[in-house]
Amino acid sequence: MPECWDGEHDIETPYGLLHVVIRGSPKGNRPAILTYHDVGLNHKLCFNTFFNFEDMQEITKHFVVCHVDAPGQQVGASQFPQGYQFPSMEQLAAMLPSVVQHFGFKYIIGIGVGAGAYVLAKFALIFPDLVEGLVLMNIDPNGKGWIDWAATKLSGLTSTLPDTVLSHLFSQEELVSNTELVQSYRQQIGNVVNQANLQLFWNMYNSRRDLDINRPGTVPNAKTLRCPVMLVVGDNAPAEDGVVECNSKLDPTTTTFLKMADSGGLPQVTQPGKLTEAFKYFLQGMGYSKYASSVPRPGTGGQEGLSSLGA
């Protein structure tokens, strides 16, 4: 087993190649932190701000980090050939065991956003023994009916693909204000991600099925996520209703729900400090306190409670 796989890898899976980037090396029996980005983004656009944040780096130096790019979404990806069938959301989840096995990870802590959160939740439902915990941002557990699909198709006729995707990523307030962040992401989504490949991922995400989870005791044979889960959404984010509904379908004894004020649609980009603090508490709750202890900032007197994060 190599000491360090730092860098880029293309992993063969039953549904095609998967581009992953490894940071660091395996640390004993600790789980790998595995990320999955939202539609319209790739691991860099989705997670760089968060993982480059100083306090987050204090945590990640104790774990190996594995960033997964959905097929064809990585920087410099070749365009898929005409007629290529993009994997379904279920198949995207079923590609992940190949990654886990390739690197010999015993289990993972997943961090997913939007479409990536859906994929990781699906992965945890199919392969519960491989997942120790999940941070799910902007997750929508509901499938898309044909009316939703038709509406998406229609908006695609009147808007450019980057603008259609922006309305999934950002709050109405951010879009109307046309913030610097929105402008930057509009430009990067249009230039960095292959547009034909993105369209395929977007279409597949918008034809997803229900995640099919229910809180234990609410319906016969209810199945839900068995691992600890931290749900995160920004106030007034487009995903807010979906995340609230997801919260109602999870086991309340193992679920933390963090609604972040003043963070817009992408809390990991706009509020990396608050999210890092919440992630520390999440890791501590799973028994990783010594790898996630807070360093008191000058003048703060130590840790802040989750309540101060807008939870």
Short mmCIF file of C-alpha atoms in Angstrom, two decimals:
data_model
loop_
_atom_site.label_atom_id
_atom_site.label_comp_id
_atom_site.label_asym_id
_atom_site.label_seq_id
_atom_site.Cartn_x
_atom_site.Cartn_y
_atom_site.Cartn_z
CA MET A 1 0.00 0.00 0.00
CA PRO A 2 1.69 3.26 -1.10
CA GLU A 3 2.47 5.82 1.59
CA CYS A 4 1.04 8.73 -0.36
CA TRP A 5 -1.19 8.99 -3.41
CA ASP A 6 -1.18 12.79 -3.43
CA GLY A 7 -2.41 14.01 -6.80
CA GLU A 8 -4.80 13.09 -9.61
CA HIS A 9 -6.04 9.60 -10.46
CA ASP A 10 -8.43 8.08 -12.99
CA ILE A 11 -10.21 5.14 -11.39
CA GLU A 12 -11.95 2.43 -13.39
CA THR A 13 -15.51 1.71 -12.23
CA PRO A 14 -18.40 -0.37 -13.63
CA TYR A 15 -19.81 2.82 -15.21
CA GLY A 16 -16.68 4.40 -16.65
CA LEU A 17 -13.64 6.31 -15.43
CA LEU A 18 -13.83 8.58 -12.40
CA HIS A 19 -11.39 11.43 -11.89
CA VAL A 20 -10.34 11.80 -8.25
CA VAL A 21 -7.80 13.97 -6.47
CA ILE A 22 -6.12 12.75 -3.29
CA ARG A 23 -4.68 15.13 -0.71
CA GLY A 24 -2.50 13.67 2.04
CA SER A 25 -1.98 10.04 2.93
CA PRO A 26 -3.99 7.45 4.92
CA LYS A 27 -3.75 7.97 8.68
CA GLY A 28 -4.06 4.72 10.63
CA ASN A 29 -7.62 3.49 10.89
CA ARG A 30 -9.15 6.93 10.45
CA PRO A 31 -11.72 7.26 7.67
CA ALA A 32 -11.00 9.13 4.47
CA ILE A 33 -12.87 12.40 3.92
CA LEU A 34 -14.52 11.97 0.51
CA THR A 35 -16.16 14.92 -1.25
CA TYR A 36 -18.68 15.10 -4.08
CA HIS A 37 -19.49 18.43 -5.73
CA ASP A 38 -22.76 19.89 -7.02
CA VAL A 39 -23.93 19.93 -10.63
CA GLY A 40 -22.38 22.83 -12.55
CA LEU A 41 -19.19 22.66 -10.51
CA ASN A 42 -16.21 20.38 -10.01
CA HIS A 43 -14.27 19.66 -6.83
CA LYS A 44 -12.19 22.83 -7.18
CA LEU A 45 -15.08 25.25 -7.78
CA CYS A 46 -17.13 23.60 -5.05
CA PHE A 47 -14.60 22.93 -2.29
CA ASN A 48 -11.33 24.87 -2.72
CA THR A 49 -12.41 27.82 -0.55
CA PHE A 50 -13.52 25.49 2.25
CA PHE A 51 -10.55 23.11 2.21
CA ASN A 52 -8.01 25.93 1.85
CA PHE A 53 -9.43 27.66 4.93
CA GLU A 54 -6.76 27.69 7.63
CA ASP A 55 -8.80 26.03 10.40
CA MET A 56 -10.07 23.36 8.00
CA GLN A 57 -6.47 22.52 7.05
CA GLU A 58 -5.77 21.97 10.75
CA ILE A 59 -8.42 19.22 10.62
CA THR A 60 -7.61 17.70 7.23
CA LYS A 61 -3.93 17.17 8.02
CA HIS A 62 -5.16 14.33 10.28
CA PHE A 63 -7.11 12.61 7.46
CA VAL A 64 -6.61 11.62 3.84
CA VAL A 65 -8.95 13.65 1.60
CA CYS A 66 -10.41 12.25 -1.62
CA HIS A 67 -12.14 14.72 -3.97
CA VAL A 68 -14.34 13.02 -6.58
CA ASP A 69 -15.28 14.73 -9.84
CA ALA A 70 -18.49 13.51 -11.50
CA PRO A 71 -17.81 12.00 -14.95
CA GLY A 72 -16.65 14.62 -17.46
CA GLN A 73 -16.90 17.55 -15.03
CA GLN A 74 -13.21 17.94 -14.11
CA VAL A 75 -11.02 20.74 -15.47
CA GLY A 76 -9.84 19.87 -18.98
CA ALA A 77 -12.24 16.92 -19.39
CA SER A 78 -12.72 15.60 -22.93
CA GLN A 79 -16.20 15.95 -24.36
CA PHE A 80 -18.22 12.74 -24.25
CA PRO A 81 -18.93 11.24 -27.68
CA GLN A 82 -22.32 11.68 -29.34
CA GLY A 83 -24.85 9.25 -27.86
CA TYR A 84 -22.91 8.72 -24.60
CA GLN A 85 -25.27 7.62 -21.83
CA PHE A 86 -24.47 9.58 -18.66
CA PRO A 87 -24.72 7.40 -15.51
CA SER A 88 -27.93 7.67 -13.47
CA MET A 89 -27.72 9.09 -9.94
CA GLU A 90 -27.86 5.50 -8.63
CA GLN A 91 -25.00 4.50 -10.93
CA LEU A 92 -22.94 7.51 -9.83
CA ALA A 93 -23.32 6.20 -6.26
CA ALA A 94 -22.41 2.68 -7.40
CA MET A 95 -19.12 3.97 -8.88
CA LEU A 96 -17.81 4.98 -5.45
CA PRO A 97 -16.97 1.52 -4.00
CA SER A 98 -14.37 1.21 -6.78
CA VAL A 99 -12.69 4.36 -5.43
CA VAL A 100 -12.87 3.16 -1.82
CA GLN A 101 -11.43 -0.25 -2.78
CA HIS A 102 -8.73 1.19 -5.07
CA PHE A 103 -7.20 3.17 -2.21
CA GLY A 104 -7.98 0.62 0.50
CA PHE A 105 -10.13 3.00 2.56
CA LYS A 106 -11.98 1.13 5.33
CA TYR A 107 -14.74 3.72 5.40
CA ILE A 108 -15.38 7.36 4.58
CA ILE A 109 -16.83 10.55 5.99
CA GLY A 110 -18.65 12.08 3.04
CA ILE A 111 -19.06 15.80 2.33
CA GLY A 112 -21.48 16.45 -0.52
CA VAL A 113 -23.24 19.48 -1.96
CA GLY A 114 -26.52 19.43 -3.92
CA ALA A 115 -26.31 16.69 -6.55
CA GLY A 116 -23.17 15.41 -4.79
CA ALA A 117 -25.03 15.22 -1.47
CA TYR A 118 -27.72 13.14 -3.18
CA VAL A 119 -25.06 10.79 -4.62
CA LEU A 120 -23.37 10.34 -1.22
CA ALA A 121 -26.71 9.74 0.54
CA LYS A 122 -27.56 7.12 -2.09
CA PHE A 123 -24.11 5.56 -1.60
CA ALA A 124 -24.69 5.38 2.18
CA LEU A 125 -28.09 3.71 1.66
CA ILE A 126 -26.63 1.05 -0.66
CA PHE A 127 -23.30 0.57 1.16
CA PRO A 128 -23.93 1.59 4.80
CA ASP A 129 -20.85 -0.25 6.10
CA LEU A 130 -18.53 2.00 4.08
CA VAL A 131 -19.86 5.28 5.49
CA GLU A 132 -19.08 6.53 8.98
CA GLY A 133 -20.69 9.96 8.69
CA LEU A 134 -22.13 12.41 6.16
CA VAL A 135 -22.17 16.19 5.78
CA LEU A 136 -24.95 16.92 3.30
CA MET A 137 -25.30 20.49 2.06
CA ASN A 138 -28.25 21.65 -0.05
CA ILE A 139 -29.63 18.13 -0.44
CA ASP A 140 -33.02 17.62 -2.08
CA PRO A 141 -34.34 14.11 -1.32
CA ASN A 142 -37.25 14.48 -3.75
CA GLY A 143 -37.33 13.13 -7.27
CA LYS A 144 -38.29 15.27 -10.22
CA GLY A 145 -41.74 14.70 -11.75
CA TRP A 146 -42.39 15.26 -15.44
CA ILE A 147 -43.83 18.73 -14.74
CA ASP A 148 -40.55 19.74 -13.04
CA TRP A 149 -38.68 18.19 -15.94
CA ALA A 150 -40.74 20.13 -18.49
CA ALA A 151 -40.17 23.37 -16.56
CA THR A 152 -36.42 22.70 -16.51
CA LYS A 153 -36.50 21.99 -20.25
CA LEU A 154 -38.39 25.22 -20.85
CA SER A 155 -36.02 27.34 -18.78
CA GLY A 156 -33.18 25.79 -20.77
CA LEU A 157 -34.69 27.24 -23.93
CA THR A 158 -34.80 30.76 -22.52
CA SER A 159 -31.57 30.84 -20.48
CA THR A 160 -27.97 29.89 -21.09
CA LEU A 161 -26.84 26.71 -19.31
CA PRO A 162 -24.63 28.63 -16.81
CA ASP A 163 -27.59 30.88 -15.88
CA THR A 164 -29.90 27.88 -15.48
CA VAL A 165 -27.34 26.24 -13.19
CA LEU A 166 -26.82 29.48 -11.21
CA SER A 167 -30.50 29.48 -10.23
CA HIS A 168 -29.89 26.03 -8.68
CA LEU A 169 -26.75 27.18 -6.83
CA PHE A 170 -27.59 30.67 -5.57
CA SER A 171 -30.43 32.38 -3.72
CA GLN A 172 -32.75 34.74 -5.60
CA GLU A 173 -31.32 37.61 -3.58
CA GLU A 174 -27.77 36.80 -4.70
CA LEU A 175 -28.84 36.48 -8.34
CA VAL A 176 -30.78 39.76 -8.33
CA SER A 177 -27.86 41.56 -6.66
CA ASN A 178 -25.55 39.88 -9.21
CA THR A 179 -22.89 39.65 -6.51
CA GLU A 180 -19.21 39.32 -7.39
CA LEU A 181 -19.45 35.67 -6.39
CA VAL A 182 -22.34 35.07 -8.84
CA GLN A 183 -20.45 36.84 -11.62
CA SER A 184 -17.32 34.82 -10.91
CA TYR A 185 -19.22 31.51 -10.91
CA ARG A 186 -21.16 32.41 -14.08
CA GLN A 187 -17.86 32.95 -15.85
CA GLN A 188 -16.20 29.82 -14.43
CA ILE A 189 -19.17 27.51 -15.05
CA GLY A 190 -19.20 28.73 -18.66
CA ASN A 191 -15.45 28.39 -19.21
CA VAL A 192 -14.06 25.73 -16.88
CA VAL A 193 -16.68 22.96 -17.14
CA ASN A 194 -17.28 21.28 -20.52
CA GLN A 195 -20.78 22.51 -21.45
CA ALA A 196 -21.94 19.40 -23.31
CA ASN A 197 -20.83 17.17 -20.42
CA LEU A 198 -22.47 19.53 -17.92
CA GLN A 199 -25.75 19.39 -19.85
CA LEU A 200 -25.74 15.59 -19.53
CA PHE A 201 -25.14 15.74 -15.75
CA TRP A 202 -27.77 18.49 -15.37
CA ASN A 203 -30.35 16.44 -17.30
CA MET A 204 -29.61 13.35 -15.22
CA TYR A 205 -29.86 15.24 -11.92
CA ASN A 206 -33.18 16.69 -13.02
CA SER A 207 -34.61 13.26 -13.78
CA ARG A 208 -33.57 11.74 -10.44
CA ARG A 209 -35.90 9.57 -8.36
CA ASP A 210 -36.91 10.10 -4.75
CA LEU A 211 -34.11 9.20 -2.36
CA ASP A 212 -36.71 6.92 -0.75
CA ILE A 213 -35.91 7.52 2.91
CA ASN A 214 -38.31 7.73 5.85
CA ARG A 215 -37.82 8.40 9.55
CA PRO A 216 -37.85 5.13 11.53
CA GLY A 217 -41.31 4.41 12.95
CA THR A 218 -43.20 6.57 10.43
CA VAL A 219 -43.85 3.86 7.83
CA PRO A 220 -43.46 0.06 7.88
CA ASN A 221 -39.91 -1.05 7.02
CA ALA A 222 -38.72 2.54 6.87
CA LYS A 223 -35.16 2.86 5.68
CA THR A 224 -33.04 5.88 6.34
CA LEU A 225 -29.38 6.83 6.74
CA ARG A 226 -27.81 4.83 9.58
CA CYS A 227 -24.74 7.01 10.13
CA PRO A 228 -24.49 10.42 11.85
CA VAL A 229 -25.55 13.17 9.44
CA MET A 230 -25.00 16.93 9.48
CA LEU A 231 -27.42 18.75 7.18
CA VAL A 232 -26.40 22.25 6.10
CA VAL A 233 -28.28 24.90 4.15
CA GLY A 234 -28.06 28.65 3.81
CA ASP A 235 -30.97 30.86 4.80
CA ASN A 236 -33.16 31.55 1.74
CA ALA A 237 -31.07 29.17 -0.38
CA PRO A 238 -32.94 27.48 -3.26
CA ALA A 239 -32.38 24.13 -1.53
CA GLU A 240 -33.88 25.20 1.81
CA ASP A 241 -37.23 23.38 1.48
CA GLY A 242 -35.53 20.18 0.31
CA VAL A 243 -33.11 20.15 3.24
CA VAL A 244 -35.93 20.81 5.74
CA GLU A 245 -37.81 17.85 4.27
CA CYS A 246 -34.70 15.67 4.37
CA ASN A 247 -34.31 16.52 8.05
CA SER A 248 -37.85 15.26 8.70
CA LYS A 249 -36.94 11.90 7.13
CA LEU A 250 -33.77 11.23 9.12
CA ASP A 251 -33.28 9.81 12.60
CA PRO A 252 -33.35 12.84 14.95
CA THR A 253 -30.96 11.16 17.40
CA THR A 254 -28.14 11.05 14.83
CA THR A 255 -28.91 14.16 12.76
CA THR A 256 -27.70 17.74 13.20
CA PHE A 257 -29.45 20.42 11.15
CA LEU A 258 -27.52 23.63 10.56
CA LYS A 259 -29.30 26.52 8.88
CA MET A 260 -26.69 29.19 8.26
CA ALA A 261 -27.63 32.85 8.23
CA ASP A 262 -26.09 35.24 5.70
CA SER A 263 -24.52 32.46 3.68
CA GLY A 264 -26.60 32.37 0.49
CA GLY A 265 -26.63 29.28 -1.68
CA LEU A 266 -23.04 28.11 -1.15
CA PRO A 267 -22.22 28.14 2.60
CA GLN A 268 -18.90 26.36 2.03
CA VAL A 269 -17.77 29.29 -0.14
CA THR A 270 -19.28 32.24 1.75
CA GLN A 271 -18.93 30.98 5.34
CA PRO A 272 -16.01 28.51 5.46
CA GLY A 273 -15.18 29.51 9.06
CA LYS A 274 -18.63 28.73 10.44
CA LEU A 275 -18.80 25.51 8.46
CA THR A 276 -15.38 24.41 9.71
CA GLU A 277 -16.45 25.06 13.29
CA ALA A 278 -19.60 22.98 12.78
CA PHE A 279 -17.56 20.20 11.13
CA LYS A 280 -15.27 20.13 14.19
CA TYR A 281 -18.26 19.51 16.46
CA PHE A 282 -19.50 16.83 14.07
CA LEU A 283 -16.13 15.02 14.16
CA GLN A 284 -15.97 15.35 17.94
CA GLY A 285 -19.41 13.73 18.16
CA MET A 286 -18.04 10.76 16.21
CA GLY A 287 -15.12 10.36 18.61
CA TYR A 288 -12.41 12.24 16.72
CA SER A 289 -11.98 15.00 19.30
CA LYS A 290 -8.20 14.98 19.32
CA TYR A 291 -8.13 15.64 15.57
CA ALA A 292 -10.77 18.36 15.72
CA SER A 293 -10.01 20.41 18.80
CA SER A 294 -10.64 24.11 18.51
CA VAL A 295 -7.77 26.54 18.67
CA PRO A 296 -9.13 29.55 20.58
CA ARG A 297 -8.88 32.68 18.51
CA PRO A 298 -7.61 35.84 20.22
CA GLY A 299 -10.52 37.44 21.98
CA THR A 300 -12.98 34.57 21.48
CA GLY A 301 -12.17 32.66 24.65
CA GLY A 302 -12.41 29.25 22.98
CA GLN A 303 -15.14 27.33 21.23
CA GLU A 304 -18.42 28.80 20.18
CA GLY A 305 -21.59 26.76 20.44
CA LEU A 306 -23.52 25.66 17.38
CA SER A 307 -26.29 28.03 18.40
CA SER A 308 -24.07 30.94 17.46
CA LEU A 309 -23.75 29.51 13.96
CA GLY A 310 -27.41 30.06 13.27
CA ALA A 311 -28.41 26.49 14.05
#
